[in-house]
C-alpha cells in the first residue's frame, strides 16, 4: 500500500516522504511473503454462515487451517464476534463482495502497468489460477461462494478429470475437477516488486526515512506533523499504510478500528523438482501453491494469536506435508537449506473490507490499511483511490464502503467526541 501510494501521489505532483523502518517489501511486511496471487475473483470474505459452530474446533486444533490461540481469545472476542456476524448470511456476503470487487477487478493489468514503470514488468503475469477439487460435488459444496463470484462478473472454465490432467499433469490423481479463473494472475516476487516500486518512487523524488511513525500532531483538526522515533516530520497530509500495525495511528487520527492480524505462513522449497504451470488452490488444503523465482511457495493458514506471539513453525510443516498430497512428485524430504519459512501479518478487518478514506478526527489523514487476504491484489487500485482523495479528484471507485466509521452507529462514534 505504502509504496504504490507513494508512486501515485508523486504522479499527482505531491512531495512524498515514506516512513518505513525496514527494507521496503522486506520480511517484516505481509507484502513480502504472501501467496503472490493477483485474484480479482477473491471477493468472498473469510466469514461464512454458521461459522460460530466451528469456533470450538479452531480452538482445539492449533495446526488447523484456521486456529485461535486460547491465550489470545479474551482480547480477540470483540473482533471475533464482528467477524462471525459479518458473514452470517448470503446477503451480507454478497454485499461485501460487491464492495470489494472494484478494488480487485483488473488488478493484473493495473499492477503490470505500475511494475513496467518501475522496470520490473516481467514480475506480473495473468496466466489464470487453477482451483482444484477432489470431485464436482466438492465444488458444488462451495456453491454460495461461486454463485456470488459469478454475480460479480467472475467467469471460469470448468475442467473435467481428463482436461485437468492435460492442463496440470503434476497434480495428484485425487483431483478430478477444477475451475480455471483466467482473469487471475500472479506477482512472482511481491517483496521485490514493492522494493522496485519504492526505488521508482525515490527516482521520482520521494524520500525514505528509515524510522517508525509513532503518532500524529493534529491541531484544530489539521495535520501538522507525523511523529517518529527520530523526531517530527512536518507535513500537511499523511497516509496510514502500516498494514496490521495501523491501529494506534488510526486511533491518533480519531478512529478506533477493529483491526486484527490474521497470521499466515509460507514455505518456499528451492529446486522442488516439479514445476506446476498454474498457481494451484487445492480445495482441501486451503493454501496457495505457486512457482516463484525462489522455488515452489506454499502459502496459507490463518492463526489468530496477535502481533507479538512467537511463530508456530509446525504450521509451516503442515503446508509442506499437504503439498506432497497435491503434488506426488515432490520428494518426501528436502535438506534444511532448501526450505525457507516465513510468518507474516494479514491486516484484517472483521468484514474483509479495508479501511480507506479520511480519518474522522482529521481529514488530512487518509487510511489505507486492513486489506486482509487481498492486499497485494488491491494495492494498485487502493493507491490510485487514496491519491485521488488526497489530490481532490473525483475517484473512480466509491470509497464509502471502506469508511472506518462503518463499525459504529453514527451517534456514538468515538471520532466525533
Ligand atoms: C500467508 C499470506 C498469504 C497471502 N496471500 C495473498 C495473495 O495471494 N494475494 C493477495 O492479494 N494478498 C495476499 N495476502 C495478503 C497481503 O499480503 C496483505 O494484505 C498485504 O501485503 C498488506 O499490505 P500492506 O502494505 O497493508 O501491509 P504490509 O505489507 O505489512 O506493510 C506494512 C509496512 O508498514 C511498516 N510499518 C509498520 N508499523 C510502522 C510504523 N509505526 N511506522 C512506519 N512503518 C511501519 C512495516 O514495516 C511494513 O513494511 C496474504 C497474506 C499472507 C500473510
Coordinates of C-alpha atoms and ligand atoms in Angstrom, one line a residue:
X1 CA 0.0 0.0 0.0
X2 CA 2.7 2.5 1.0
X3 CA 5.0 2.0 -2.0
X4 CA 2.2 2.1 -4.6
X5 CA 0.5 5.1 -2.9
X6 CA 3.8 7.0 -3.0
X7 CA 4.1 6.5 -6.7
X8 CA 0.5 7.6 -7.3
X9 CA 1.0 10.7 -5.1
X10 CA 4.2 11.7 -7.0
X11 CA 2.3 11.3 -10.2
X12 CA -0.2 13.9 -8.9
X13 CA 2.7 16.3 -8.1
X14 CA 2.9 15.9 -4.3
X15 CA 6.2 15.9 -2.3
X16 CA 6.4 12.5 -0.6
X17 CA 8.3 11.0 2.4
X18 CA 7.9 7.3 3.1
X19 CA 8.3 6.4 6.7
X20 CA 9.4 2.7 6.9
X21 CA 11.8 1.3 9.4
X22 CA 12.7 -1.8 7.4
X23 CA 13.6 -2.5 3.8
X24 CA 10.5 -1.8 1.6
X25 CA 9.0 -5.1 0.8
X26 CA 11.3 -6.8 3.4
X27 CA 10.5 -9.8 5.6
X28 CA 8.7 -7.6 8.2
X29 CA 5.9 -6.9 5.8
X30 CA 2.9 -9.1 4.8
X31 CA 3.7 -8.0 1.3
X32 CA 6.9 -9.9 1.3
X33 CA 5.7 -13.4 1.9
X34 CA 2.1 -13.6 0.6
X35 CA 0.6 -16.2 -1.8
X36 CA 1.7 -13.9 -4.8
X37 CA -1.8 -14.1 -6.3
X38 CA -3.5 -11.2 -8.1
X39 CA -7.0 -12.5 -7.9
X40 CA -9.9 -10.3 -9.0
X41 CA -12.1 -13.3 -8.1
X42 CA -11.2 -13.1 -4.4
X43 CA -14.3 -11.2 -3.3
X44 CA -15.6 -13.7 -0.7
X45 CA -14.9 -12.8 2.9
X46 CA -13.4 -15.4 5.3
X47 CA -16.5 -15.4 7.5
X48 CA -19.4 -17.6 6.4
X49 CA -22.9 -18.6 7.6
X50 CA -22.7 -20.9 10.6
X51 CA -19.1 -20.1 11.3
X52 CA -19.7 -19.9 15.1
X53 CA -20.3 -23.6 15.2
X54 CA -16.7 -24.2 14.1
X55 CA -15.1 -22.0 16.7
X56 CA -14.5 -24.8 19.3
X57 CA -12.6 -26.7 16.6
X58 CA -10.5 -23.7 15.8
X59 CA -9.5 -23.5 19.5
X60 CA -8.8 -27.2 19.9
X61 CA -6.7 -27.8 16.7
X62 CA -3.6 -25.5 16.8
X63 CA -2.5 -26.8 13.4
X64 CA -5.8 -26.5 11.5
X65 CA -6.2 -24.1 8.6
X66 CA -7.8 -21.6 11.0
X67 CA -6.6 -21.7 14.5
X68 CA -7.2 -19.5 17.6
X69 CA -4.7 -19.4 20.4
X70 CA -6.6 -19.9 23.8
X71 CA -4.4 -17.3 25.5
X72 CA -5.4 -14.7 22.9
X73 CA -9.2 -15.4 23.0
X74 CA -10.2 -12.8 25.6
X75 CA -8.6 -10.0 23.5
X76 CA -9.9 -11.4 20.3
X77 CA -13.5 -11.8 21.3
X78 CA -14.9 -8.4 20.2
X79 CA -13.3 -8.8 16.7
X80 CA -14.3 -12.5 16.5
X81 CA -17.9 -11.5 17.3
X82 CA -17.9 -9.0 14.5
X83 CA -16.2 -11.5 12.2
X84 CA -18.8 -14.2 12.8
X85 CA -21.6 -11.7 12.2
X86 CA -20.1 -10.2 9.0
X87 CA -20.6 -13.4 7.0
X88 CA -23.7 -14.7 8.7
X89 CA -26.0 -14.6 5.6
X90 CA -25.7 -14.8 1.9
X91 CA -27.0 -11.3 1.6
X92 CA -24.1 -10.0 3.8
X93 CA -21.5 -11.9 1.8
X94 CA -23.0 -10.6 -1.5
X95 CA -22.8 -7.0 -0.2
X96 CA -19.2 -7.4 0.9
X97 CA -18.3 -9.0 -2.5
X98 CA -19.9 -6.1 -4.4
X99 CA -18.0 -3.6 -2.3
X100 CA -14.7 -5.4 -2.7
X101 CA -14.8 -6.2 -6.4
X102 CA -13.9 -2.6 -7.7
X103 CA -10.6 -2.8 -5.7
X104 CA -9.7 -6.1 -7.3
X105 CA -11.0 -6.0 -10.9
X106 CA -8.3 -5.5 -13.5
X107 CA -5.6 -6.0 -10.8
X108 CA -3.2 -7.9 -13.0
X109 CA -3.3 -5.2 -15.7
X110 CA -3.0 -2.3 -13.2
X111 CA -0.1 -3.9 -11.5
X112 CA 1.6 -4.7 -14.8
X113 CA 1.5 -1.1 -15.7
X114 CA 2.9 0.0 -12.3
X115 CA 5.6 -2.7 -12.5
X116 CA 6.6 -1.7 -16.0
X117 CA 7.0 1.9 -14.9
X118 CA 9.2 0.6 -12.1
X119 CA 11.2 -1.5 -14.6
X120 CA 10.0 -4.9 -13.3
X121 CA 7.1 -5.6 -15.6
X122 CA 8.1 -9.2 -16.0
X123 CA 7.1 -9.9 -12.4
X124 CA 3.4 -9.6 -13.2
X125 CA 1.6 -12.2 -15.3
X126 CA -2.0 -13.1 -16.0
X127 CA -2.0 -16.8 -16.6
X128 CA -5.1 -17.8 -14.6
X129 CA -5.4 -19.6 -11.4
X130 CA -6.5 -23.2 -11.0
X131 CA -8.9 -24.2 -8.2
X132 CA -8.8 -28.0 -7.9
X133 CA -11.4 -30.2 -6.2
X134 CA -11.5 -34.0 -5.5
X135 CA -14.9 -34.0 -7.2
X136 CA -17.5 -31.9 -8.8
X137 CA -19.6 -32.4 -5.6
X138 CA -16.8 -30.6 -3.6
X139 CA -17.1 -27.7 -6.0
X140 CA -20.9 -27.7 -5.7
X141 CA -20.5 -27.7 -1.9
X142 CA -18.9 -24.2 -2.3
X143 CA -21.9 -23.1 -4.3
X144 CA -22.6 -19.9 -2.4
X145 CA -19.1 -18.6 -3.0
X146 CA -19.0 -19.3 -6.7
X147 CA -22.6 -18.0 -7.1
X148 CA -21.6 -14.7 -5.6
X149 CA -18.4 -14.6 -7.6
X150 CA -20.5 -15.1 -10.8
X151 CA -22.9 -12.3 -9.7
X152 CA -19.8 -10.0 -9.6
X153 CA -18.7 -10.8 -13.1
X154 CA -16.2 -13.6 -12.3
X155 CA -16.1 -16.2 -15.1
X156 CA -14.3 -19.5 -15.2
X157 CA -13.7 -22.6 -17.3
X158 CA -14.7 -25.9 -15.8
X159 CA -12.2 -28.8 -16.4
X160 CA -13.1 -32.5 -16.1
X161 CA -10.6 -35.1 -15.0
X162 CA -9.1 -35.6 -18.4
X163 CA -8.8 -31.9 -19.2
X164 CA -7.3 -31.2 -15.7
X165 CA -4.7 -34.0 -16.3
X166 CA -3.7 -32.3 -19.6
X167 CA -3.5 -28.8 -18.1
X168 CA -1.6 -29.7 -14.9
X169 CA 0.0 -33.2 -15.1
X170 CA 1.9 -32.6 -11.8
X171 CA -1.3 -32.8 -9.7
X172 CA -2.3 -35.8 -7.7
X173 CA -4.9 -38.0 -9.4
X174 CA -7.2 -37.5 -6.4
X175 CA -8.3 -34.2 -8.0
X176 CA -10.9 -34.9 -10.6
X177 CA -12.5 -31.5 -11.2
X178 CA -11.1 -27.9 -11.5
X179 CA -12.1 -24.4 -12.4
X180 CA -9.6 -22.2 -14.2
X181 CA -10.2 -18.5 -13.4
X182 CA -8.5 -16.9 -16.4
X183 CA -8.7 -13.3 -15.1
X184 CA -6.5 -14.1 -12.2
X185 CA -2.7 -13.6 -12.2
X186 CA 0.4 -13.5 -10.1
X187 CA 3.2 -11.3 -9.0
X188 CA 6.1 -13.7 -9.0
X189 CA 8.1 -11.9 -6.3
X190 CA 6.0 -9.5 -4.2
X191 CA 8.8 -8.4 -2.0
X192 CA 11.0 -7.5 -5.0
X193 CA 8.0 -5.7 -6.6
X194 CA 7.4 -3.5 -3.5
X195 CA 11.1 -2.8 -3.4
X196 CA 11.2 -1.8 -7.1
X197 CA 8.1 0.5 -6.6
X198 CA 9.9 2.2 -3.7
X199 CA 13.1 2.7 -5.8
X200 CA 10.9 4.1 -8.6
X201 CA 9.2 6.5 -6.1
X202 CA 12.7 7.6 -5.0
X203 CA 13.7 8.2 -8.6
X204 CA 10.7 10.4 -8.9
X205 CA 11.7 12.4 -5.8
X206 CA 10.4 10.5 -2.8
X207 CA 12.4 10.4 0.4
X208 CA 12.7 7.2 2.5
X209 CA 13.0 7.8 6.3
X210 CA 14.1 4.6 8.0
X211 CA 12.2 5.2 11.2
X212 CA 8.9 4.2 12.9
X213 CA 5.9 6.5 12.9
X214 CA 4.7 6.8 16.5
X215 CA 1.9 9.4 16.3
X216 CA 0.4 12.4 14.6
X217 CA 0.4 16.1 15.6
X218 CA -3.1 17.3 14.9
X219 CA -4.1 20.9 15.8
X220 CA -7.7 22.0 15.3
X221 CA -8.4 19.0 13.1
X222 CA -5.5 19.9 10.8
X223 CA -2.4 17.8 10.5
X224 CA 0.9 19.5 11.4
X225 CA 3.4 16.6 11.6
X226 CA 4.0 12.9 11.8
X227 CA 5.9 12.0 15.0
X228 CA 8.6 9.3 14.6
X229 CA 11.2 7.6 16.8
X230 CA 13.6 10.2 15.3
X231 CA 11.5 13.3 15.8
X232 CA 8.8 15.0 13.8
X233 CA 8.3 15.2 10.1
X234 CA 6.3 18.3 9.2
X235 CA 3.6 17.6 6.6
X236 CA 0.0 18.6 5.6
X237 CA -1.3 15.2 4.6
X238 CA -0.5 11.6 5.8
X239 CA -1.5 8.2 4.6
X240 CA -1.6 5.4 7.2
X241 CA -0.4 2.3 5.3
X242 CA 1.2 0.4 8.1
X243 CA -0.7 -2.8 7.5
X244 CA -1.6 -4.9 10.6
X245 CA 0.3 -2.3 12.7
X246 CA -2.1 0.6 11.9
X247 CA -4.4 0.5 14.9
X248 CA -2.6 3.1 17.1
X249 CA -2.0 5.5 14.3
X250 CA -5.7 5.3 13.3
X251 CA -6.6 5.9 16.9
X252 CA -4.4 9.0 16.9
X253 CA -6.5 10.3 13.9
X254 CA -9.7 9.6 15.8
X255 CA -10.7 6.1 14.6
X256 CA -11.0 3.1 16.9
X257 CA -10.8 0.4 14.3
X258 CA -11.3 -3.3 14.9
X259 CA -8.1 -4.3 13.1
X260 CA -6.6 -7.8 13.8
X261 CA -3.7 -9.8 12.5
X262 CA -4.6 -13.0 10.7
X263 CA -1.2 -14.5 10.9
X264 CA -0.2 -16.6 7.8
X265 CA 2.8 -18.7 6.9
X266 CA 4.8 -19.8 3.9
X267 CA 7.3 -22.4 3.0
X268 CA 9.5 -22.0 -0.1
X269 CA 11.0 -25.2 -1.5
X270 CA 14.1 -24.4 -3.6
X271 CA 14.5 -26.6 -6.6
X272 CA 11.4 -28.6 -5.8
X273 CA 11.8 -31.0 -8.8
X274 CA 8.3 -30.1 -10.1
X275 CA 7.1 -27.0 -12.0
X276 CA 3.3 -26.6 -12.0
X277 CA 2.2 -24.4 -14.9
X278 CA -0.5 -22.7 -13.0
X279 CA -0.8 -21.3 -9.5
X280 CA -2.9 -24.0 -7.7
X281 CA -5.5 -23.7 -4.9
X282 CA -6.5 -27.1 -3.6
X283 CA -10.0 -27.0 -2.1
X284 CA -9.0 -29.5 0.6
X285 CA -5.8 -27.7 1.5
X286 CA -6.8 -24.0 2.0
X287 CA -3.4 -22.8 0.7
X288 CA -1.8 -21.4 -2.5
X289 CA 0.9 -23.4 -4.3
X290 CA 2.8 -21.1 -6.7
X291 CA 6.0 -21.1 -8.5
X292 CA 8.3 -18.1 -7.7
X293 CA 11.9 -17.3 -8.8
X294 CA 13.0 -18.7 -5.4
X295 CA 11.1 -22.1 -5.8
X296 CA 7.7 -23.5 -5.0
X297 CA 5.9 -21.3 -2.5
X298 CA 3.2 -22.8 -0.3
X299 CA 1.3 -20.0 1.5
X300 CA -1.7 -20.1 3.7
X301 CA -3.0 -20.7 7.2
X302 CA -4.9 -18.3 9.5
X303 CA -3.7 -18.1 13.1
X304 CA -5.4 -15.6 15.4
X305 CA -2.8 -15.0 18.1
X306 CA -2.0 -11.3 17.9
X307 CA 1.0 -9.3 16.8
X308 CA 3.6 -10.4 19.3
X309 CA 3.3 -14.1 19.9
X310 CA 6.1 -16.4 18.7
X311 CA 5.5 -18.2 15.3
X312 CA 4.5 -21.8 15.5
X313 CA 6.7 -23.3 12.8
X314 CA 4.8 -26.6 12.9
X315 CA 2.3 -24.7 10.8
X316 CA 4.9 -24.4 8.0
X317 CA 5.4 -28.2 8.2
X318 CA 1.6 -28.6 7.8
X319 CA 1.8 -26.7 4.5
X320 CA 4.8 -28.7 3.3
X321 CA 3.3 -32.0 4.2
X322 CA 0.0 -31.2 2.5
X323 CA 1.8 -30.1 -0.7
X324 CA 3.0 -33.7 -1.1
X325 CA -0.7 -34.7 -1.3
X326 CA -1.2 -32.1 -4.0
X327 CA 2.0 -32.9 -6.0
X328 CA 3.0 -36.5 -5.5
X329 CA 6.2 -35.8 -7.5
X330 CA 7.6 -33.7 -4.6
X331 CA 10.3 -35.6 -2.7
X332 CA 9.4 -36.7 0.8
X333 CA 12.4 -34.9 2.4
X334 CA 14.5 -31.9 1.5
X335 CA 17.7 -30.7 3.0
X336 CA 17.0 -28.0 5.5
X337 CA 18.9 -25.4 3.4
X338 CA 16.4 -25.9 0.6
X339 CA 13.4 -24.8 2.8
X340 CA 12.7 -21.2 3.7
X341 CA 9.9 -20.5 6.2
X342 CA 8.1 -17.2 7.0
X343 CA 5.3 -15.9 9.1
X344 CA 3.5 -12.6 8.5
X345 CA 0.5 -10.5 9.5
X346 CA -2.5 -10.0 7.3
X347 CA -4.1 -6.7 8.3
X348 CA -7.7 -7.9 8.7
X349 CA -11.0 -6.1 9.4
X350 CA -13.8 -8.4 10.6
X351 CA -15.8 -7.9 7.3
X352 CA -12.9 -8.5 5.0
X353 CA -13.2 -4.9 3.6
X354 CA -10.3 -2.4 4.1
X355 CA -10.3 1.0 5.7
X356 CA -9.7 3.6 3.0
X357 CA -10.6 7.3 3.3
X358 CA -10.2 10.3 5.5
X359 CA -9.9 9.8 9.3
X360 CA -12.7 11.0 11.5
X361 CA -10.5 13.2 13.7
X362 CA -8.6 14.9 10.8
X363 CA -9.5 14.9 7.1
X364 CA -5.8 15.4 6.2
X365 CA -5.1 11.8 7.4
X366 CA -6.0 9.1 5.0
X367 CA -6.5 5.4 5.9
X368 CA -5.1 2.8 3.6
X369 CA -4.9 -0.4 5.6
X370 CA -6.9 -3.5 6.5
X371 CA -6.9 -5.4 3.2
X372 CA -6.7 -8.8 4.9
X373 CA -6.3 -11.6 2.3
X374 CA -6.3 -9.4 -0.8
X375 CA -3.8 -6.6 -0.1
X376 CA -1.4 -7.5 -2.9
X377 CA -4.3 -7.7 -5.4
X378 CA -6.0 -4.5 -4.2
X379 CA -2.7 -2.5 -3.9
X380 CA -2.8 -0.7 -7.2
X381 CA -6.4 0.3 -7.1
X382 CA -6.2 1.4 -3.5
X383 CA -3.1 3.5 -4.2
X384 CA -5.0 5.4 -7.0
X385 CA -8.1 5.8 -4.9
X386 CA -6.0 7.3 -2.0
X387 CA -4.1 9.6 -4.3
X388 CA -7.4 10.8 -5.9
X389 CA -8.9 11.5 -2.4
X390 CA -5.7 13.4 -1.4
X391 CA -5.5 15.4 -4.6
X392 CA -9.2 16.4 -4.5
X393 CA -10.1 14.4 -7.7
X394 CA -13.3 12.5 -8.1
X395 CA -12.2 8.9 -7.6
X396 CA -13.5 6.2 -10.0
X397 CA -14.2 3.9 -7.0
X398 CA -16.7 5.0 -4.4
X399 CA -14.8 4.9 -1.0
X400 CA -18.0 4.8 1.1
X401 CA -17.9 1.0 1.9
X402 CA -14.4 1.3 3.2
X403 CA -15.1 4.1 5.8
X404 CA -13.6 3.4 9.2
X405 CA -16.8 4.6 10.8
X406 CA -18.9 1.6 9.4
X407 CA -18.5 -0.3 12.7
X408 CA -20.1 2.4 14.8
X409 CA -23.5 3.8 15.0
X410 CA -23.1 7.5 13.9
X411 CA -24.3 8.8 17.2
X412 CA -21.6 7.4 19.4
X413 CA -18.8 7.2 17.0
X414 CA -15.6 7.8 19.0
X415 CA -14.0 10.1 16.4
X416 CA -16.9 12.6 16.8
X417 CA -16.3 13.1 20.5
Ligands
LIG1 C1 0.3 -16.2 4.1 C2 -0.3 -15.0 3.4 C3 -0.8 -15.1 2.1 C4 -1.3 -14.1 1.4 N1 -1.7 -14.2 0.1 C5 -2.1 -13.2 -0.6 C6 -2.4 -13.3 -2.0 O1 -2.1 -14.3 -2.7 N2 -2.9 -12.2 -2.7 C7 -3.2 -11.0 -2.1 O2 -3.7 -10.1 -2.7 N3 -2.9 -10.9 -0.7 C8 -2.4 -11.9 0.0 N4 -2.1 -11.8 1.3 C9 -2.4 -10.5 2.0 C10 -1.4 -9.4 1.6 O3 -0.1 -9.9 1.8 C11 -1.6 -8.2 2.6 O4 -3.0 -7.8 2.6 C12 -0.8 -7.0 2.1 O5 0.5 -7.4 2.0 C13 -0.9 -5.9 3.1 O6 -0.1 -4.8 2.6 P1 0.2 -3.6 3.5 O7 1.0 -2.7 2.7 O8 -1.1 -3.1 4.0 O9 0.9 -4.1 4.8 P2 2.4 -4.7 4.9 O10 2.9 -5.3 3.6 O11 2.5 -5.5 6.1 O12 3.3 -3.4 5.0 C14 3.2 -2.6 6.2 C15 4.5 -1.9 6.4 O13 4.4 -0.9 7.4 C16 5.6 -0.9 8.1 N5 5.3 -0.4 9.5 C17 4.6 -1.0 10.5 N6 4.5 -0.1 11.5 C18 5.1 1.0 11.1 C19 5.2 2.3 11.8 N7 4.8 2.5 13.0 N8 5.9 3.3 11.1 C20 6.3 3.1 9.9 N9 6.2 1.9 9.2 C21 5.6 0.9 9.8 C22 6.1 -2.3 8.2 O14 7.5 -2.4 8.4 C23 5.7 -2.8 6.8 O15 6.7 -2.7 5.9 C24 -1.5 -12.8 2.0 C25 -1.0 -12.7 3.3 C26 -0.4 -13.7 4.0 C27 0.1 -13.5 5.4

